[in-house]
XYZ file of C-alpha atoms in Angstrom:
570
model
C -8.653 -16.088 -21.624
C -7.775 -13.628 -18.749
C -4.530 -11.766 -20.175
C -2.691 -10.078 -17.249
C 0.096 -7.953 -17.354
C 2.643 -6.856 -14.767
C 5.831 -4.584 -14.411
C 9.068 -6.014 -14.743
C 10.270 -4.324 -11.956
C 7.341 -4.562 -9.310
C 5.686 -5.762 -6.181
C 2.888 -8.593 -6.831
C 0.423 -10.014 -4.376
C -1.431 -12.571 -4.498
C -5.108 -12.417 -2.998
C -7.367 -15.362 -1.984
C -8.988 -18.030 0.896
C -6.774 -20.699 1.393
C -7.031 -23.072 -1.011
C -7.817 -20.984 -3.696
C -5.097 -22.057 -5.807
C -2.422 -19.382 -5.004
C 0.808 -21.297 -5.088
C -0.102 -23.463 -7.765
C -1.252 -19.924 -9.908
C 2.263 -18.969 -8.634
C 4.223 -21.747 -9.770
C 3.187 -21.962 -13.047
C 3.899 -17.896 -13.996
C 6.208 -16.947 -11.997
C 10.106 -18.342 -11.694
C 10.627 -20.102 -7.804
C 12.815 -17.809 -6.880
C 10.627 -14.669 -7.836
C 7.775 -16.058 -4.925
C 8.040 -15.498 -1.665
C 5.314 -18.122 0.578
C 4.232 -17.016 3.940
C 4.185 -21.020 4.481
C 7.624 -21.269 3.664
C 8.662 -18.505 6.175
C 6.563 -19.985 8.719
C 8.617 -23.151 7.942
C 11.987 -20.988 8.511
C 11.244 -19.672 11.743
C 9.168 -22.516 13.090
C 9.713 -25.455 11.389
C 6.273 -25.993 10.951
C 4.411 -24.156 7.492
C 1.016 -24.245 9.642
C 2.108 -23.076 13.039
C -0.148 -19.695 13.159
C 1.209 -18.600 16.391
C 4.721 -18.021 14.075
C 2.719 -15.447 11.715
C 4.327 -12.539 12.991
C 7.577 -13.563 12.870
C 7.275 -15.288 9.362
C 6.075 -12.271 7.692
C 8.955 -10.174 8.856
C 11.362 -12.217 7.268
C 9.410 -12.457 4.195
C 8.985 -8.413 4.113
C 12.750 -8.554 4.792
C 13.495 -10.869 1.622
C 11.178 -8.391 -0.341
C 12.829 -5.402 0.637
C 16.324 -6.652 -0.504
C 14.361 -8.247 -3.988
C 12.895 -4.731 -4.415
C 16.217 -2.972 -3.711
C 17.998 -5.072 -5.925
C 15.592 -4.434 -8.539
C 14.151 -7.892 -8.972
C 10.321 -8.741 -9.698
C 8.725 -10.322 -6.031
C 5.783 -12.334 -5.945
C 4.252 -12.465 -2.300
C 1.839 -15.427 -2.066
C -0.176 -15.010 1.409
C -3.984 -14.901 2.067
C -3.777 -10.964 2.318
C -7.581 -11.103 2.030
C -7.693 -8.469 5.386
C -6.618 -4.604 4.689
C -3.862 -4.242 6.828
C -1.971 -7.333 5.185
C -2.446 -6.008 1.971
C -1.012 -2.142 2.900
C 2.043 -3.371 4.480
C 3.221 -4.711 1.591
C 1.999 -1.556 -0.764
C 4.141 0.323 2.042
C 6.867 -2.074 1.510
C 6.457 -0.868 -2.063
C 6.327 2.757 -1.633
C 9.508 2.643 0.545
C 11.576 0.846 -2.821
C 9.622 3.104 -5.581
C 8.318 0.574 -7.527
C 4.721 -0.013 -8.756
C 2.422 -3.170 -6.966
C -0.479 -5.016 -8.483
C -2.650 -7.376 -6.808
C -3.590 -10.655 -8.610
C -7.238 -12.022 -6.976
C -7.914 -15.367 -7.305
C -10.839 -15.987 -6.053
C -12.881 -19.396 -6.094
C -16.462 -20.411 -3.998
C -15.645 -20.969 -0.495
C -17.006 -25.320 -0.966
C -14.358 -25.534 -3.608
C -11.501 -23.723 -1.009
C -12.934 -26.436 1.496
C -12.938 -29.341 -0.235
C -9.465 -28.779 -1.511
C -8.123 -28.226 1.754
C -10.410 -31.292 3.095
C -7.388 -33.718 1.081
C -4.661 -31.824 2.593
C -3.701 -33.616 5.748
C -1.292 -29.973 6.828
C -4.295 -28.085 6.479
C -6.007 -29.558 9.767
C -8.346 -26.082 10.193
C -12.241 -26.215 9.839
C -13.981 -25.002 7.228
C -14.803 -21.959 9.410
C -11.755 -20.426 8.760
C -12.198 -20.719 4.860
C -15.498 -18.949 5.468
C -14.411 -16.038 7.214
C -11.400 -15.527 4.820
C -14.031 -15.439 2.352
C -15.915 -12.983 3.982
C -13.046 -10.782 4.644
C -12.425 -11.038 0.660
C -15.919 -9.949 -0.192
C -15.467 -7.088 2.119
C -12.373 -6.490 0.353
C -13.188 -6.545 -3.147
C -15.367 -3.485 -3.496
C -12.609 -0.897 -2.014
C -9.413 -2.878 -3.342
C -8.663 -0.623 -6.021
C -8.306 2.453 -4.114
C -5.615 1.200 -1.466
C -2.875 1.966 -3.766
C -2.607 -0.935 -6.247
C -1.505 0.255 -9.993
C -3.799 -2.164 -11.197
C -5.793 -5.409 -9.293
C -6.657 -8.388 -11.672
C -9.708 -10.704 -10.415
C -10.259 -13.958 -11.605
C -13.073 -15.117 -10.623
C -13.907 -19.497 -10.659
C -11.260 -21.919 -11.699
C -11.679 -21.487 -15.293
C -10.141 -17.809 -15.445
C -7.774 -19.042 -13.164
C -6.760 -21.909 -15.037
C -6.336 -19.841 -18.596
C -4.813 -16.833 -17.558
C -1.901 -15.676 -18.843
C 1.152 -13.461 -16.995
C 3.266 -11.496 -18.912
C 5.761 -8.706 -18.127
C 6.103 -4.928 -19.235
C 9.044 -3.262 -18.973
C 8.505 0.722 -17.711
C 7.753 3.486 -20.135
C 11.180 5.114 -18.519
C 13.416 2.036 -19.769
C 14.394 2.755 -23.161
C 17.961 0.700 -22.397
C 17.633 -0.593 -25.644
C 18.301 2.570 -27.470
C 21.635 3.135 -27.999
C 22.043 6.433 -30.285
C 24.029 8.268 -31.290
C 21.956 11.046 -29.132
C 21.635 15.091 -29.424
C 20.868 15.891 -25.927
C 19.545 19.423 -25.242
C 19.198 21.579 -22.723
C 16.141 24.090 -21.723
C 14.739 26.095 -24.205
C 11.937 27.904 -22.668
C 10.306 28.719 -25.844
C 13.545 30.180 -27.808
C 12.610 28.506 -31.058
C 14.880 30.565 -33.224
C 17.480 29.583 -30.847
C 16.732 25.677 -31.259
C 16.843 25.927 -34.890
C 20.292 27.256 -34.948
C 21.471 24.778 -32.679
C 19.553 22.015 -34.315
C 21.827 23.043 -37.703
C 24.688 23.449 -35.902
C 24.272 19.556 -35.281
C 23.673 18.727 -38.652
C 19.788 18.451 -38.599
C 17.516 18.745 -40.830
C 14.709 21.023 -40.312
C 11.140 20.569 -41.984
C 10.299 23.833 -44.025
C 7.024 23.851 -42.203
C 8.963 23.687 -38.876
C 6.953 20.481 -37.331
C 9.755 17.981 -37.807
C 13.343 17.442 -38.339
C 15.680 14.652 -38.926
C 19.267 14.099 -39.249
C 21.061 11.948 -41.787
C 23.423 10.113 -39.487
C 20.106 8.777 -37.962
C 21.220 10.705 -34.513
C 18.021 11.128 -31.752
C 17.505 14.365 -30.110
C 16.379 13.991 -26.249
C 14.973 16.946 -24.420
C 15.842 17.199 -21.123
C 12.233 19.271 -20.964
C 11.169 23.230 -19.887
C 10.567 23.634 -23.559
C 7.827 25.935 -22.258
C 7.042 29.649 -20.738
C 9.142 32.828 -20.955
C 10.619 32.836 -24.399
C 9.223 34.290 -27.350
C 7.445 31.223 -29.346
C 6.150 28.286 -26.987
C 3.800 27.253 -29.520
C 6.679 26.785 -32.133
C 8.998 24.803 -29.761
C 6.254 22.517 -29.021
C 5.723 22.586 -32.830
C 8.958 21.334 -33.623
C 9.675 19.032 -30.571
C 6.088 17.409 -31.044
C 6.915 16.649 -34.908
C 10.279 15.073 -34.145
C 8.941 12.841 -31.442
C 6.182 11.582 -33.307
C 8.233 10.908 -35.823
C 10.721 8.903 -33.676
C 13.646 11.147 -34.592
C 13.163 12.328 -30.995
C 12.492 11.778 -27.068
C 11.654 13.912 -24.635
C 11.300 13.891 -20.803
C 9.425 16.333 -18.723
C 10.261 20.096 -16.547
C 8.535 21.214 -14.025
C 7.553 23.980 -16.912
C 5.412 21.432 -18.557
C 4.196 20.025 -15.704
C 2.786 23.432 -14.471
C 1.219 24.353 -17.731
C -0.460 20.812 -17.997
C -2.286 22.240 -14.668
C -3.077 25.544 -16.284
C -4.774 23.509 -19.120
C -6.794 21.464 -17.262
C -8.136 24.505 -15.427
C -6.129 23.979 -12.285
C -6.211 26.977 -10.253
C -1.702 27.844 -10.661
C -0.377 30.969 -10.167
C 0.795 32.517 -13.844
C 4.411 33.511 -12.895
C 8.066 32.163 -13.798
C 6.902 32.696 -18.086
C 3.775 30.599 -17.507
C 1.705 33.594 -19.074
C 3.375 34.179 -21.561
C 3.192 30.327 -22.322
C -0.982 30.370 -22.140
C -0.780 33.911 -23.955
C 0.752 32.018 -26.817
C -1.468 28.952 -26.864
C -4.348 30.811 -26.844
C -3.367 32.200 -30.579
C -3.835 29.265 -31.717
C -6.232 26.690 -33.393
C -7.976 24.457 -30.748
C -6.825 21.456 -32.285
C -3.420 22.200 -31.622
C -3.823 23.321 -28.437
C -5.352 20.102 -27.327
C -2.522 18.318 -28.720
C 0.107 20.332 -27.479
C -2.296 19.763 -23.875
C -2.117 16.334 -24.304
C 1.733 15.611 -25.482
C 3.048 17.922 -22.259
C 0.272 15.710 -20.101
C 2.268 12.410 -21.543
C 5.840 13.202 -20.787
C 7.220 11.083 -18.524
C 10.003 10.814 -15.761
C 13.136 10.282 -16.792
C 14.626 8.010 -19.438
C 17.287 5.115 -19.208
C 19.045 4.781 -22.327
C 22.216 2.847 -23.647
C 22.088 -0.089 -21.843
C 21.157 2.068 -18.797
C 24.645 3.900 -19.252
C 22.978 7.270 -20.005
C 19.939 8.781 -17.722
C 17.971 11.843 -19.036
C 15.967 13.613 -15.899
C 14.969 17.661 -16.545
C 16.687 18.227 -12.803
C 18.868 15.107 -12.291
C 18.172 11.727 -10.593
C 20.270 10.273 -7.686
C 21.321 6.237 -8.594
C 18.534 4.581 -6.286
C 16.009 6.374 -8.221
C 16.703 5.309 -11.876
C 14.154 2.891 -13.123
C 11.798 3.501 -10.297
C 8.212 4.634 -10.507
C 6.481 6.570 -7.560
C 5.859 10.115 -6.899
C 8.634 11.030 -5.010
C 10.686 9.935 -8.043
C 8.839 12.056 -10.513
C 9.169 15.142 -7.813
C 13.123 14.925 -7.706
C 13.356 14.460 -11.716
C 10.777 17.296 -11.736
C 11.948 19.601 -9.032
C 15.433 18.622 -7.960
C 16.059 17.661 -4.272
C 15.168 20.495 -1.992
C 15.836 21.492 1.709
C 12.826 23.157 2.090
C 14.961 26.568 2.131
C 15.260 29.271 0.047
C 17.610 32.177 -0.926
C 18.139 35.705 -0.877
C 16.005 35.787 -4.084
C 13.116 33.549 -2.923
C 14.133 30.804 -5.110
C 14.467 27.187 -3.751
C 17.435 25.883 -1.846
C 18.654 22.911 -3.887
C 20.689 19.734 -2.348
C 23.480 19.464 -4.047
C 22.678 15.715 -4.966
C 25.301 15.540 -8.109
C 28.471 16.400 -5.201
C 27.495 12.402 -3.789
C 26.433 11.088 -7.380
C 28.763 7.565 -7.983
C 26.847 6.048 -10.316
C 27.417 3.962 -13.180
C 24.977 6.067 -15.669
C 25.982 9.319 -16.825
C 23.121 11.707 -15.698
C 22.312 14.634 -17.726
C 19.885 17.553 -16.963
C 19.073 20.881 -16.454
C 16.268 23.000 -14.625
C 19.040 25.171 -12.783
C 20.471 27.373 -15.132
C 24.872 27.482 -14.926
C 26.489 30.235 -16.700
C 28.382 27.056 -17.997
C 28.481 23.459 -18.328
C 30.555 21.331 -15.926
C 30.701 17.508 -15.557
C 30.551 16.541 -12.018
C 30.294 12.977 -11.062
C 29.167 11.975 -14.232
C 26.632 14.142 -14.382
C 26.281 17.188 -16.210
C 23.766 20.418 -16.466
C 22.550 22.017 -19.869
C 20.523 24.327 -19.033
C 22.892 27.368 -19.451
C 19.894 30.256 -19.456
C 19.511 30.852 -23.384
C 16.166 32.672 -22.409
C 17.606 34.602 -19.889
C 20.590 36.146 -22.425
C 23.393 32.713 -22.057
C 23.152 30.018 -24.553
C 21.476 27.040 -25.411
C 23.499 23.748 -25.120
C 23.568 20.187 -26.284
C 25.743 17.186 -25.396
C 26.679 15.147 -28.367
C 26.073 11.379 -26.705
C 28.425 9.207 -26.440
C 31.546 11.498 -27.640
C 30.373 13.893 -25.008
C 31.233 17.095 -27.299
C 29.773 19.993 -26.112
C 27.742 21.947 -28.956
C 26.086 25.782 -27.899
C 24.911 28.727 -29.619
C 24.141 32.017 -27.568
C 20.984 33.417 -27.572
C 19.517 35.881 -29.993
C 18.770 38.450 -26.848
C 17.606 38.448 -23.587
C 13.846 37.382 -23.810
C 13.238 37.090 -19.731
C 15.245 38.640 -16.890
C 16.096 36.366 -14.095
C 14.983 36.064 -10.782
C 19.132 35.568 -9.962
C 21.701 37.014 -12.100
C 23.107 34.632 -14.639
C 26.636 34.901 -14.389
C 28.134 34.799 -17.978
C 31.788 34.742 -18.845
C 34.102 33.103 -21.622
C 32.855 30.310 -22.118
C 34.873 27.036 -21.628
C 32.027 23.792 -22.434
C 32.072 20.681 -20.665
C 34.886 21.780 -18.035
C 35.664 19.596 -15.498
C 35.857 20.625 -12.212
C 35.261 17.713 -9.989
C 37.509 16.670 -6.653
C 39.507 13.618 -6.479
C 37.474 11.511 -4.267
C 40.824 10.915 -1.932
C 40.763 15.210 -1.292
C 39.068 16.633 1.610
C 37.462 19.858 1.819
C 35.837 21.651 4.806
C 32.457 22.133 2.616
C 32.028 18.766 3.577
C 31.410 18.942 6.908
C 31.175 22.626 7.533
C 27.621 24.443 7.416
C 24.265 23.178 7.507
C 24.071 19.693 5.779
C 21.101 17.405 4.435
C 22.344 13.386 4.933
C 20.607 11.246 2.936
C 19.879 7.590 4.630
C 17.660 4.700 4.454
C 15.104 5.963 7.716
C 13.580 9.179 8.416
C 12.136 10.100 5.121
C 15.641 9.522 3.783
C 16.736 12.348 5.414
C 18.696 14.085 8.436
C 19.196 17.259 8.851
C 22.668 18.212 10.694
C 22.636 21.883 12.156
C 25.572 24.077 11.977
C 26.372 24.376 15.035
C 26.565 20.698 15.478
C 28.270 20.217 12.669
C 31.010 23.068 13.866
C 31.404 20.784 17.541
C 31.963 17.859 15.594
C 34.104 19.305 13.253
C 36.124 20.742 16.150
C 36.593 16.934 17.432
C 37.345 15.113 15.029
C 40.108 18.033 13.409
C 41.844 17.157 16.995
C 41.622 13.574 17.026
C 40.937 11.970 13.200
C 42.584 11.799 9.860
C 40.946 10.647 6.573
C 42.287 7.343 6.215
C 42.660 7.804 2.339
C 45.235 10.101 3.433
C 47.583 7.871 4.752
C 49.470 5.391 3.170
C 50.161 2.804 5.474
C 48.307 2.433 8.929
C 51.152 0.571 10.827
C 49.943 -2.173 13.608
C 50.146 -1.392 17.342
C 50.941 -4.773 18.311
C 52.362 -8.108 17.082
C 50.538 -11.228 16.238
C 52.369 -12.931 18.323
C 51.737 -13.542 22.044
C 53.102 -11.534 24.769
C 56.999 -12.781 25.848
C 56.942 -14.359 29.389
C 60.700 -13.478 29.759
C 60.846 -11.008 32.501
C 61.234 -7.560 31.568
C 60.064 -7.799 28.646
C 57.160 -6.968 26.458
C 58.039 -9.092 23.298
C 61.024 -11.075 22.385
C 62.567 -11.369 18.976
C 63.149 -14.774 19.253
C 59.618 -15.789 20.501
C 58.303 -13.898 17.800
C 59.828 -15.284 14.871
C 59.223 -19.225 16.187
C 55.905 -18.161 16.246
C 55.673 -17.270 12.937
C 58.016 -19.986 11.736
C 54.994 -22.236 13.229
C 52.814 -20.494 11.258
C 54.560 -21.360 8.472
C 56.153 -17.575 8.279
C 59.939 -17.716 6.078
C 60.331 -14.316 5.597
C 60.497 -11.329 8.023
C 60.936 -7.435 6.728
C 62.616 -5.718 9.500
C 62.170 -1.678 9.519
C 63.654 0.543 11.762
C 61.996 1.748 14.972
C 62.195 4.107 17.757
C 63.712 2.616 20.953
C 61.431 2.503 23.804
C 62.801 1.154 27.031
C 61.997 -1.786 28.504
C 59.771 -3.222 24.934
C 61.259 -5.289 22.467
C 58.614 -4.575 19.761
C 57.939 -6.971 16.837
C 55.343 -6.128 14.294
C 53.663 -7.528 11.227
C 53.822 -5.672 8.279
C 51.886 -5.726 4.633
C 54.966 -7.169 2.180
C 57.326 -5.245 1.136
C 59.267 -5.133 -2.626
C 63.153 -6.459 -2.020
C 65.480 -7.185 -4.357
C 65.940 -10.941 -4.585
C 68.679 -12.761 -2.472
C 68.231 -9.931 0.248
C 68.573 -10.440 3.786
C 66.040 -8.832 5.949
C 68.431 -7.695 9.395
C 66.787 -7.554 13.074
C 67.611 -5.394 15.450
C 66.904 -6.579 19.518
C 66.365 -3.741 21.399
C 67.019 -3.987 24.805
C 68.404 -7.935 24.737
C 71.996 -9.079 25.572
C 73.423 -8.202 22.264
C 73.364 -5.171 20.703
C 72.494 -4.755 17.037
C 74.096 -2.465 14.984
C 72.569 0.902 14.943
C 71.162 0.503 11.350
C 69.167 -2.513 11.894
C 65.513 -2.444 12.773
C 63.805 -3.773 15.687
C 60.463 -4.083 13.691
C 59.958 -7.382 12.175
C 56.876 -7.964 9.571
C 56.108 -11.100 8.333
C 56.133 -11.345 4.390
């Protein structure tokens, strides 16, 4: 009995002749609303399921739908022929563009069986030709299918597999939602074991005596936000510890471009040996074999990113921007990894880093680290740990959910920085972010990097674009957020046909009477000749019994001068 097995969150697609059995395959493993039919699109843009000449047009709506399912995070099922290349790369495209992993289910059945099926289906009025060059085009297909980009392509071949297999669902190695803590989180520790022990007691662990394990009695987990490797002192007995505590579930731990990087070096990857990594190899290559191929192959497993908590906490060594958390592709990995870069770098040579945590709304709290801070600083809900304990600060950890900061400085400086680390008194977990309602000219001013949904995701606006359009709209724009109350330029109701006049009190208040309008607010307003204005208005708090006055400017009778000539509707 064929057992297959697909991501919860992911792109499927069916592959086979028609009549192979698709739909019905479909129906019974997948909920309706998780398949999308290329017959059923045809039907919404042509009212006809068969009409071929509607092909195009039916599979952009359905890549449409499966955009907005894959955005939305929601398993899609596309149930087409997709037997020809190009189908099948549109939708692993499609894919791509959401982050999220596709398989390809093949059913695939003789071509007589494919024909006779569709021989007692009076829609399917095509000859049997057809059948036989779909199969053809599947046979063709077969051989290379695994290489287009697929995570994984189960065949079932004849209507026995077909008919037994199972579907089931796997949830990503990066959802661990269902772990709720209490969590140690810890910054960087570039090989500063001493360093990680001290902070380790400071939160009330327990450390083995042989220094490959440690637990705490409260049951708390520890969750590295990675760079455990390279520059400090004792690599090997970082890994030591870290590897103990995660075997022994007492621990997580997610991956730094550190790791990454040695992981080349280990599988003989020609790297350059710079930023620690030989001190890292230097160290390894003290030891036993045996533990340098499991040190090798714990690095080489690390993963992503972790959800947590319900997906209320995110763990990424550089961060993670919302869209990205829960997603699987390689431009995911590369931002938790590496950060989001410009492509720039600095006076010191180092990469120019996007600012992504500035935009961050997100639900999640995000915490991580790569860029060492002299200290930590929540911004957004996000938060960085990695406050340079190698290069002479200290090493951090956020105490999850209380989010008490816990840091111990480090012993000495074990690795001078490429940029100074500015260090000062040390204030933990300071908060520094804007109200989102104030404006500031770093906003708009300088070089900027605009993420969108096109163009690789990104724009790049030049400064000196930036400056004309700054100049513009300083002279002619407000932030809206700024003012309280955007006041209407003109009434509701119609223009008054008395002459002379550009609205009439009287006029405007049977008008709203008809509208079922009993009670006008009246504010005052600057005279302008010749106008008798008479605007809505959001309500306004009066004390009850009050008696809203009118002023008519420009009429027959005078008002008093403290009356208003605006009149808004309550």
């Amino acid at each position: 009995m064929p057992d297959i097995s697909v991501p919860a969150l992911s792109l499927v697609v069916l592959v086979g002749v028609s009549g192979s059995g698709k739909s019905s395959f479909a129906a019974r493993h997948f909920a309706p609303t998780q398949v999308l039919s290329s017959d059923f699109c045809r039907g919404l843009v042509a009212d006809d399921e068969n009409d071929q000449a509607a092909t195009t047009d039916a599979f952009d709506v359905l890549l449409y739908i499966a955009g907005t399912r894959l955005r939305r995070g929601l398993l899609t099922v596309v149930d087409a022929t997709n037997v020809q290349r190009e189908a099948r790369k549109a939708l692993i495209d499609l894919a791509k563009s959401h982050d999220v992993l596709v398989d390809a289910i093949v059913v695939d059945v003789p071509d007589d069986v494919a024909i006779a099926r569709n021989a007692t289906r009076p829609d399917r009025d095509f000859g049997a030709h057809v059948i036989r060059r779909q199969h053809k085009d599947l046979r063709r297909s077969l051989p290379r299918i695994g290489r287009e980009g697929f995570r994984r392509v189960h065949v079932l071949t004849g209507v026995d597999a077909i008919d037994s297999a199972t579907v089931s669902t796997e949830k990503a190695w990066t959802d661990q939602r269902d772990l709720t803590g209490p969590f140690d989180i810890i910054g960087d520790v570039h090989g500063c074991r001493s360093e990680l022990e001290t902070l380790l007691r400071e939160l009330g662990w327990r450390l083995q005596p042989d220094g490959a394990g440690a637990h705490h009695p409260e049951g708390r987990t520890a969750v590295f936000v990675g760079d455990l490797v390279d520059r400090g002192p004792d690599t090997e007995g970082v890994l030591r510890l870290v590897m103990g505590m995660v075997a022994a579930g007492t621990a997580l731990c997610v991956s730094g471009n550190h790791e990454q990087k040695l992981a080349r070096a280990l599988h003989g990857r020609k790297v350059a040996a710079s930023h620690g990594l030989q001190e890292s190899l230097d160290q390894l290559a003290a030891e036993p074999d045996d533990f340098r191929k499991s040190a090798h192959a714990f690095i080489d497993g690390l993963i992503s990113h972790y959800e947590l908590d319900g997906g209320n906490l995110v763990v990424a060594h550089a961060g993670l921007k919302e869209a990205y958390h829960g997603r699987a592709s390689a431009r995911v990995r590369s931002f938790a990894l590496y950060g989001d870069t410009t492509g720039e770098t600095d006076e010191y040579g180092l990469p120019v880093r996007y600012p992504w945590a500035q935009e961050y709304r997100g639900r999640a709290v995000v915490v991580y680290g790569h860029t060492p801070v002299p200290e930590t600083e929540w911004i957004n809900n996000t938060i960085c740990l990695d406050t340079g304990v190698v290069f002479g600060g200290r090493l951090t950890a956020l105490r999850y959910p209380g989010k008490d900061i816990v840091s111990v400085p480090a012993e000495q400086v074990w690795f001078e920085p490429a940029r100074p680390l500015e260090t000062g008194p040390a204030t933990p977990g300071r908060r520094t972010q804007r109200d989102p309602a104030l404006l500031s000219i770093d906003d708009v001013r300088g070089t900027r990097h605009i993420g969108v949904r096109y163009n690789k995701g990104r724009i790049k606006v030049r400064e000196e674009n930036s400056a004309a359009a700054l100049e513009i709209m300083s002279r002619f724009a407000v932030d809206p957020r700024w003012l309280v109350y955007l006041p209407p330029t003109m009434a509701p109701p119609a223009t008054s046909n008395l002459d002379g006049y550009l609205e009439h009190p009287a006029q405007a208040f049977a008008e709203f009477a008809a509208n079922g309008i009993t009670e006008i607010v009246c504010e005052k307003s600057t005279w302008v000749p010749g106008r008798s204005p008479c605007w809505p208005a959001t309500p306004q708090p009066r004390r009850s019994g009050s008696v809203s006055p009118m002023e008519v400017r420009g009429s027959s009778t005078p008002a008093p001068a403290d009356r208003s000539s605006t009149t808004r509707p309550r």
